[in-house]
Tab-separated table of C-alpha atoms and ligand atoms in Angstrom:
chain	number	residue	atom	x	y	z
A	128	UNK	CA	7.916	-5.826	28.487
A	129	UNK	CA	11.708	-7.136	27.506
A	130	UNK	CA	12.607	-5.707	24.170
A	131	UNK	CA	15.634	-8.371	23.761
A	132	UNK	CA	14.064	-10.541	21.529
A	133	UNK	CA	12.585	-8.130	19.170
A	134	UNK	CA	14.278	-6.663	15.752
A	135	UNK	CA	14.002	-3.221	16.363
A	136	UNK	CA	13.432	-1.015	13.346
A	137	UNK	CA	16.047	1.445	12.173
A	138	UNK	CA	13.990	4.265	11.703
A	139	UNK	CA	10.695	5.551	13.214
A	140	UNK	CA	8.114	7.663	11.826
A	141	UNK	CA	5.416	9.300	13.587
A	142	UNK	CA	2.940	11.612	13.333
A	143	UNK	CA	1.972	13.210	16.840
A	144	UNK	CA	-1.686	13.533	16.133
A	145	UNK	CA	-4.603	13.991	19.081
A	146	UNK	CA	-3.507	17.012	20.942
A	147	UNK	CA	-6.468	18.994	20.460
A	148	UNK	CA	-8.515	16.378	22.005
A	149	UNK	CA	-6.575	15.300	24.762
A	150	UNK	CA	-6.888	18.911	25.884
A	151	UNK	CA	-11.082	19.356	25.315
A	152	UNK	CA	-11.152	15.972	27.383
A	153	UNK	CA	-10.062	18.024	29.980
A	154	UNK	CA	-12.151	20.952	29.020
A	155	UNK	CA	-8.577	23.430	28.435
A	156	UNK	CA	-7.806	24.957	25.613
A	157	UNK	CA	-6.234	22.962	22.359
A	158	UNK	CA	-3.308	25.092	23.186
A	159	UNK	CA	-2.569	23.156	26.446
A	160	UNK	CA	-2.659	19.864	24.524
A	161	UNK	CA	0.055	21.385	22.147
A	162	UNK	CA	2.564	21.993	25.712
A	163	UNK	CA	1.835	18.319	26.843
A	164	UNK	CA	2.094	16.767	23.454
A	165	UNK	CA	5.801	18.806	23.212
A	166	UNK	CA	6.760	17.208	26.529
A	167	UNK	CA	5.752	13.725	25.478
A	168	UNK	CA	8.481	14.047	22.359
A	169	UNK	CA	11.445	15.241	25.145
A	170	UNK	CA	10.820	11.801	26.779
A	171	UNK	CA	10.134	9.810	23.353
A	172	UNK	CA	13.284	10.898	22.003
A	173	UNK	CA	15.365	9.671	25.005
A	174	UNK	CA	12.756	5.959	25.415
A	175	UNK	CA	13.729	5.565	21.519
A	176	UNK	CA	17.349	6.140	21.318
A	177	UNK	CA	17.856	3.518	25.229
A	178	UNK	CA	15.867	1.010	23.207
A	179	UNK	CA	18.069	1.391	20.376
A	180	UNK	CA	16.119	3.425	17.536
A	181	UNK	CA	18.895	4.948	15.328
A	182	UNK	CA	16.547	7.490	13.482
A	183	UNK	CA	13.231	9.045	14.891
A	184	UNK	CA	11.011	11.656	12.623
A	185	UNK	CA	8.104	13.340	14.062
A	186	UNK	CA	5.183	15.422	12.287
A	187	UNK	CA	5.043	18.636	14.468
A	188	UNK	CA	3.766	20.812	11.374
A	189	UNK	CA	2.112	20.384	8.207
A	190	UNK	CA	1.778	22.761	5.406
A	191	UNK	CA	-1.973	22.445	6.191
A	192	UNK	CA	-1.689	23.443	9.618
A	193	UNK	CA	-1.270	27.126	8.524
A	194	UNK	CA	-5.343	27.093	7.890
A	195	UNK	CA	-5.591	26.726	11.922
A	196	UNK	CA	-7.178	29.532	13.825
A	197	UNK	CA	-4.185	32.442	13.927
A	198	UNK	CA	-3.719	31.941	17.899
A	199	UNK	CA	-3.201	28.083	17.389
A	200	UNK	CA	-1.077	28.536	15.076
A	201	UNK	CA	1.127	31.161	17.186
A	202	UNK	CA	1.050	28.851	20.191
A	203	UNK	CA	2.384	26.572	17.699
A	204	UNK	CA	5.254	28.503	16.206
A	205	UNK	CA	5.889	29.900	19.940
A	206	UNK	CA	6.248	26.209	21.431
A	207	UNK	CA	8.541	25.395	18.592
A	208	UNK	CA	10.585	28.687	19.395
A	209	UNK	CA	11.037	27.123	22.837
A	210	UNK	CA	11.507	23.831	21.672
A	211	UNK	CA	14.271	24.681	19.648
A	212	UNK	CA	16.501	27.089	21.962
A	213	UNK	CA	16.068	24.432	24.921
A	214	UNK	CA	17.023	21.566	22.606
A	215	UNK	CA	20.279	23.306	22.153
A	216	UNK	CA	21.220	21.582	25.771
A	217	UNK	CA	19.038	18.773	25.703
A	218	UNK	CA	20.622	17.743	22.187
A	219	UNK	CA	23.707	17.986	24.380
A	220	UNK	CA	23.285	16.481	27.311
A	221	UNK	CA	21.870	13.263	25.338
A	222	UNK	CA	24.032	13.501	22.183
A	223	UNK	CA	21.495	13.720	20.022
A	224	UNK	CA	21.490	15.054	16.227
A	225	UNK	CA	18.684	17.282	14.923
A	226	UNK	CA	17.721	18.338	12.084
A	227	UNK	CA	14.614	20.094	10.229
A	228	UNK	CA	12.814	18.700	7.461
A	229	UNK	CA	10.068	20.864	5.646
A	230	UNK	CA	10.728	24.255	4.082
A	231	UNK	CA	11.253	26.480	6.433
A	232	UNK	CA	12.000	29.545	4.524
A	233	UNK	CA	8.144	30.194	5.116
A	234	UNK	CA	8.978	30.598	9.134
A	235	UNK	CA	9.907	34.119	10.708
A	236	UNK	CA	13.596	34.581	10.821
A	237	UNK	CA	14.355	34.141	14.462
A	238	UNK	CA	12.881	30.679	13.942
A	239	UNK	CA	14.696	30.030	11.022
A	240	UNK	CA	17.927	31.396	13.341
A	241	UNK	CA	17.219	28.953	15.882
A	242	UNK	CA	16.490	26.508	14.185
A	243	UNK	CA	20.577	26.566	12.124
A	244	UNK	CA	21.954	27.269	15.504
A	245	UNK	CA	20.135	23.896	16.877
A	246	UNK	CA	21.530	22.080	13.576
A	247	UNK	CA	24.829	23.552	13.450
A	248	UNK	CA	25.816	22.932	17.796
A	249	UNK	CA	24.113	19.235	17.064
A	250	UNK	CA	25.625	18.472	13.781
A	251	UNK	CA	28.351	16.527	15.330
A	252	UNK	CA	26.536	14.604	17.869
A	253	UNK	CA	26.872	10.663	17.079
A	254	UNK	CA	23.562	9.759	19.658
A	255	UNK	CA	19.675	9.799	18.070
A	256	UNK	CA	19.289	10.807	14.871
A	257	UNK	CA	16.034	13.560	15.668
A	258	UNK	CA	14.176	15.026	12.279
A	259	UNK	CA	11.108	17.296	12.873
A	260	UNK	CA	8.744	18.060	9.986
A	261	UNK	CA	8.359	21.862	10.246
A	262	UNK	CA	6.283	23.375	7.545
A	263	UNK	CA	5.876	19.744	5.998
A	264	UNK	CA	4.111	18.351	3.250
A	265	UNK	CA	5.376	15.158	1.636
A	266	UNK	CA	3.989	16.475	-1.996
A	267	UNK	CA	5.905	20.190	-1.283
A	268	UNK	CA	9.083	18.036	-0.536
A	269	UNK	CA	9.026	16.566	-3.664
A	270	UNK	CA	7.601	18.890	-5.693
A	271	UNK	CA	10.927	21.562	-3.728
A	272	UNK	CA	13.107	18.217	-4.757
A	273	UNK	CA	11.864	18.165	-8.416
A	274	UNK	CA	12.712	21.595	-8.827
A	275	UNK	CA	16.181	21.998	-7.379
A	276	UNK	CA	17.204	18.351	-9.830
A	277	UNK	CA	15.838	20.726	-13.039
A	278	UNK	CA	18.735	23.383	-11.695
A	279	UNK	CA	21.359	21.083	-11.665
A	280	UNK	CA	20.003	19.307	-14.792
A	281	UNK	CA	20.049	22.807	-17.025
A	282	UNK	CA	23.257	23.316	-15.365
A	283	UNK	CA	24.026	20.030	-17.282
A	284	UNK	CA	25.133	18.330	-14.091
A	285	UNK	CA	23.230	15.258	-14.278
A	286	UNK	CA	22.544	12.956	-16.872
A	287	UNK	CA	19.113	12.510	-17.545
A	288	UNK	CA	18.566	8.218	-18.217
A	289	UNK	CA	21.347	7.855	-15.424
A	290	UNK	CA	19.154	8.917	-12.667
A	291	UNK	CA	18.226	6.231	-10.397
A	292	UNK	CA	15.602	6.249	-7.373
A	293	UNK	CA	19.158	7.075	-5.062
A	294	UNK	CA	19.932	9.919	-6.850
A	295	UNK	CA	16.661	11.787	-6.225
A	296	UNK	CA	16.487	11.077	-2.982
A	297	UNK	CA	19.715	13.372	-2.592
A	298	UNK	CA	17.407	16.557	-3.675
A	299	UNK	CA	14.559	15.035	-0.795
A	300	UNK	CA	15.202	17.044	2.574
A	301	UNK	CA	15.681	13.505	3.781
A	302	UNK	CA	18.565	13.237	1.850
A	303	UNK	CA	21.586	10.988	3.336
A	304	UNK	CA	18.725	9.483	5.903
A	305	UNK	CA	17.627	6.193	5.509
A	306	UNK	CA	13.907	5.249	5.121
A	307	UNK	CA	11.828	4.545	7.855
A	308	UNK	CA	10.161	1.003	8.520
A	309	UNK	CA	7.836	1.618	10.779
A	310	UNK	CA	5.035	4.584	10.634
A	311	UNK	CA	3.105	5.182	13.997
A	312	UNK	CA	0.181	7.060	13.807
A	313	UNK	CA	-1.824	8.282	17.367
A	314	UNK	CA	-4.935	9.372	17.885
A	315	UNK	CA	-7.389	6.753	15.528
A	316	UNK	CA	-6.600	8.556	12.740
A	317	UNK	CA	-6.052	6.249	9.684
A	318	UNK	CA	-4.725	8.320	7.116
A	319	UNK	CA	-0.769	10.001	6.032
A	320	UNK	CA	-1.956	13.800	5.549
A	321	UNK	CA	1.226	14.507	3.694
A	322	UNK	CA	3.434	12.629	5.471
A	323	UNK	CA	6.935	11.542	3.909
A	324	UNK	CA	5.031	9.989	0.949
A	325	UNK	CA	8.142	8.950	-0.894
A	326	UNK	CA	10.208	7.734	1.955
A	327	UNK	CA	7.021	5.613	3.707
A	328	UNK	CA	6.808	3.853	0.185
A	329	UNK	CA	7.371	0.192	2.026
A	330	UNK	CA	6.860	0.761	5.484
A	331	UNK	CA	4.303	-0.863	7.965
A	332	UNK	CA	1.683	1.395	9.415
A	333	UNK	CA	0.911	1.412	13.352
A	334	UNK	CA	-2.342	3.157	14.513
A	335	UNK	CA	-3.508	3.345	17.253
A	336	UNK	CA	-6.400	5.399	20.042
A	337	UNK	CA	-3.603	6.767	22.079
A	338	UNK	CA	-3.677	10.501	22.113
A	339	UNK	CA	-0.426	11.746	21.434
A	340	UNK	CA	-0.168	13.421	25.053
A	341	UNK	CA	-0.640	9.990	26.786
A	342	UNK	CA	1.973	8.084	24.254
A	343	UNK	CA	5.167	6.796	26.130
A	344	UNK	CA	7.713	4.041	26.076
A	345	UNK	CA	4.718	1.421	26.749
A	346	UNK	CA	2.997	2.067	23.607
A	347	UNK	CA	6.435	2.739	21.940
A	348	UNK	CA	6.829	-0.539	22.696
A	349	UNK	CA	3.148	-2.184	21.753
A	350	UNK	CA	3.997	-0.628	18.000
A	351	UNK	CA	7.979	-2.451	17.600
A	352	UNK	CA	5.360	-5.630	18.802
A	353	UNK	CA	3.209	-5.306	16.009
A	354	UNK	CA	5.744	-4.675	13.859
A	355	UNK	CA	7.627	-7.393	14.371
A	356	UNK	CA	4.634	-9.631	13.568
A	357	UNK	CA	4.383	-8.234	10.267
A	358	UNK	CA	5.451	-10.181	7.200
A	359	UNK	CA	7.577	-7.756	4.859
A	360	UNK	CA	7.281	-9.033	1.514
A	361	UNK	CA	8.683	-6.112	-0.890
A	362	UNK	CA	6.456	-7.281	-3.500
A	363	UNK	CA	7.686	-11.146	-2.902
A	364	UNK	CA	6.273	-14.561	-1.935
B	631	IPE	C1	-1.469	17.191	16.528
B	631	IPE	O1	-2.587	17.380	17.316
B	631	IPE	C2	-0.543	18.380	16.552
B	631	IPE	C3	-0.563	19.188	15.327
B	631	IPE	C4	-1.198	18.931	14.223
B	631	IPE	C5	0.249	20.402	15.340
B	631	IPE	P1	-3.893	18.079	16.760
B	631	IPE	O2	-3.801	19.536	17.039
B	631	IPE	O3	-4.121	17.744	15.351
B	631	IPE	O4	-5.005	17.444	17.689
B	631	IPE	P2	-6.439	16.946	17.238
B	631	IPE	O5	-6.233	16.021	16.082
B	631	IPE	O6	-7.199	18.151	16.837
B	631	IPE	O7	-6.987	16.257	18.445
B	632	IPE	C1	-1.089	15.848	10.891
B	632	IPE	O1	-2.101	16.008	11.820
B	632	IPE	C2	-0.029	16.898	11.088
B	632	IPE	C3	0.730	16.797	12.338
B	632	IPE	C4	0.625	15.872	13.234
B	632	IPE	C5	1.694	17.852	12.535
B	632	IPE	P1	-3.428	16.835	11.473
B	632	IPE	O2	-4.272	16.750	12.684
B	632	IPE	O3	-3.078	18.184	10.985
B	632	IPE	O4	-4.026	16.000	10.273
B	632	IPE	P2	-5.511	15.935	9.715
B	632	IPE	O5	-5.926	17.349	9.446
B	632	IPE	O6	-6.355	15.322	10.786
B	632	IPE	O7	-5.419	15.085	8.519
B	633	MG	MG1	-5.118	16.282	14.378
């Protein structure tokens, strides 16, 4: 499928849903599906930034997740420990900029560590702009933003009938990054469970069967289709 013709959206959001069953399809553990579906973001990452995606954000954990069995959950945490000290060269080696969104002070502290070591050697790389929802819930984000503008406010920094849409979004852990257009959601799954709830305000939704294991640049492709099909009003004619 040739890409040229297609208007590529800035910004892709996507939540990585379907491990679990990808793995009992193949009768292994959900834990298995959790290693695949972390290899299938390696090679998204790199299929997004060649086609020219400037900013990708993926759901890897919600702030409902914790209420998984305690060995998923480790797994979980453990895969992201990997993820994060081996990202260190692959953020290299394809100049690529992560960051984490989500509040992470609720992770152990080698995680946390790893995951300001990752941000800090990346910070400077001018490639794919990478954000992982870590401990993420769209209504804790804004709830976290909410509190940290009444600071500043008491503080007497901010003027309260100035503030405009833009200047909230600085307190967002988004903040600086620009909102995504296009939401893909694997797995059949038709619902946001938490999901950047401010920032998807306007964009189109993808869903589709896909499991997020089997997900590559085909279906990467199939959603920038459908999206380009869609009519974006804004509230227009
Ligand atoms: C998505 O896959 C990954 C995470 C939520 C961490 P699931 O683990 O939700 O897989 P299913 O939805 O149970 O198949
Ligand atoms: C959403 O998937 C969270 C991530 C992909 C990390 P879930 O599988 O946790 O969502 P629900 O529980 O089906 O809504
Ligand atoms: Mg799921």
């Amino acid at each position: 499928m040739s890409m040229e013709n297609y208007e590529i959206p800035r910004h892709i959001a996507i939540i990585m849903d379907g491990n679990g069953r990808w793995a009992k399809k193949r009768m292994m553990p959900r834990t298995y599906g959790h290693a695949q579906g972390s290899k299938t973001v390696e090679k998204i990452c790199e299929d997004a930034y060649r086609m020219g995606i400037e900013y990708l954000t993926v759901y890897a954990f919600s702030t409902e997740n914790w209420q998984r069995p305690k060995e998923e959950v480790d797994t979980l945490m453990n895969l992201l420990r990997d993820y994060m000290k081996d990202c260190i060269k692959t953020s290299k080696k394809n100049n690529m900029r992560v960051r984490i969104i989500g509040d992470i002070t609720k992770l152990d502290t080698d995680l946390q560590e790893s995951i300001k070591k990752l941000e800090e050697a990346s910070a400077n790389n001018t490639g794919l702009k990478f954000q992982v929802a870590l401990n993420y819930g769209g209504r804790d984000e804004i709830l976290r933003a909410a509190k940290k503008f009444a600071v500043d406010y008491a503080a007497n920094l901010s003027e309260l009938d100035a503030v405009r849409e833009a200047d909230f979004e600085n307190y967002l852990d988004t903040a600086g990054i620009p909102s995504p257009e296009l939401l893909i959601r694997t797995s059949g799954e038709v619902r946001l469970s938490n999901y950047l709830l401010w920032q998807l305000a306007y964009a189109e939704f993808y869903f589709t069967d896909v499991l997020w294991p089997d997900f590559d640049k085909k279906e990467l492709q199939k959603a920038i289709e459908y999206y380009n099909k869609r009519d974006r009003r804004f509230g227009g004619v």
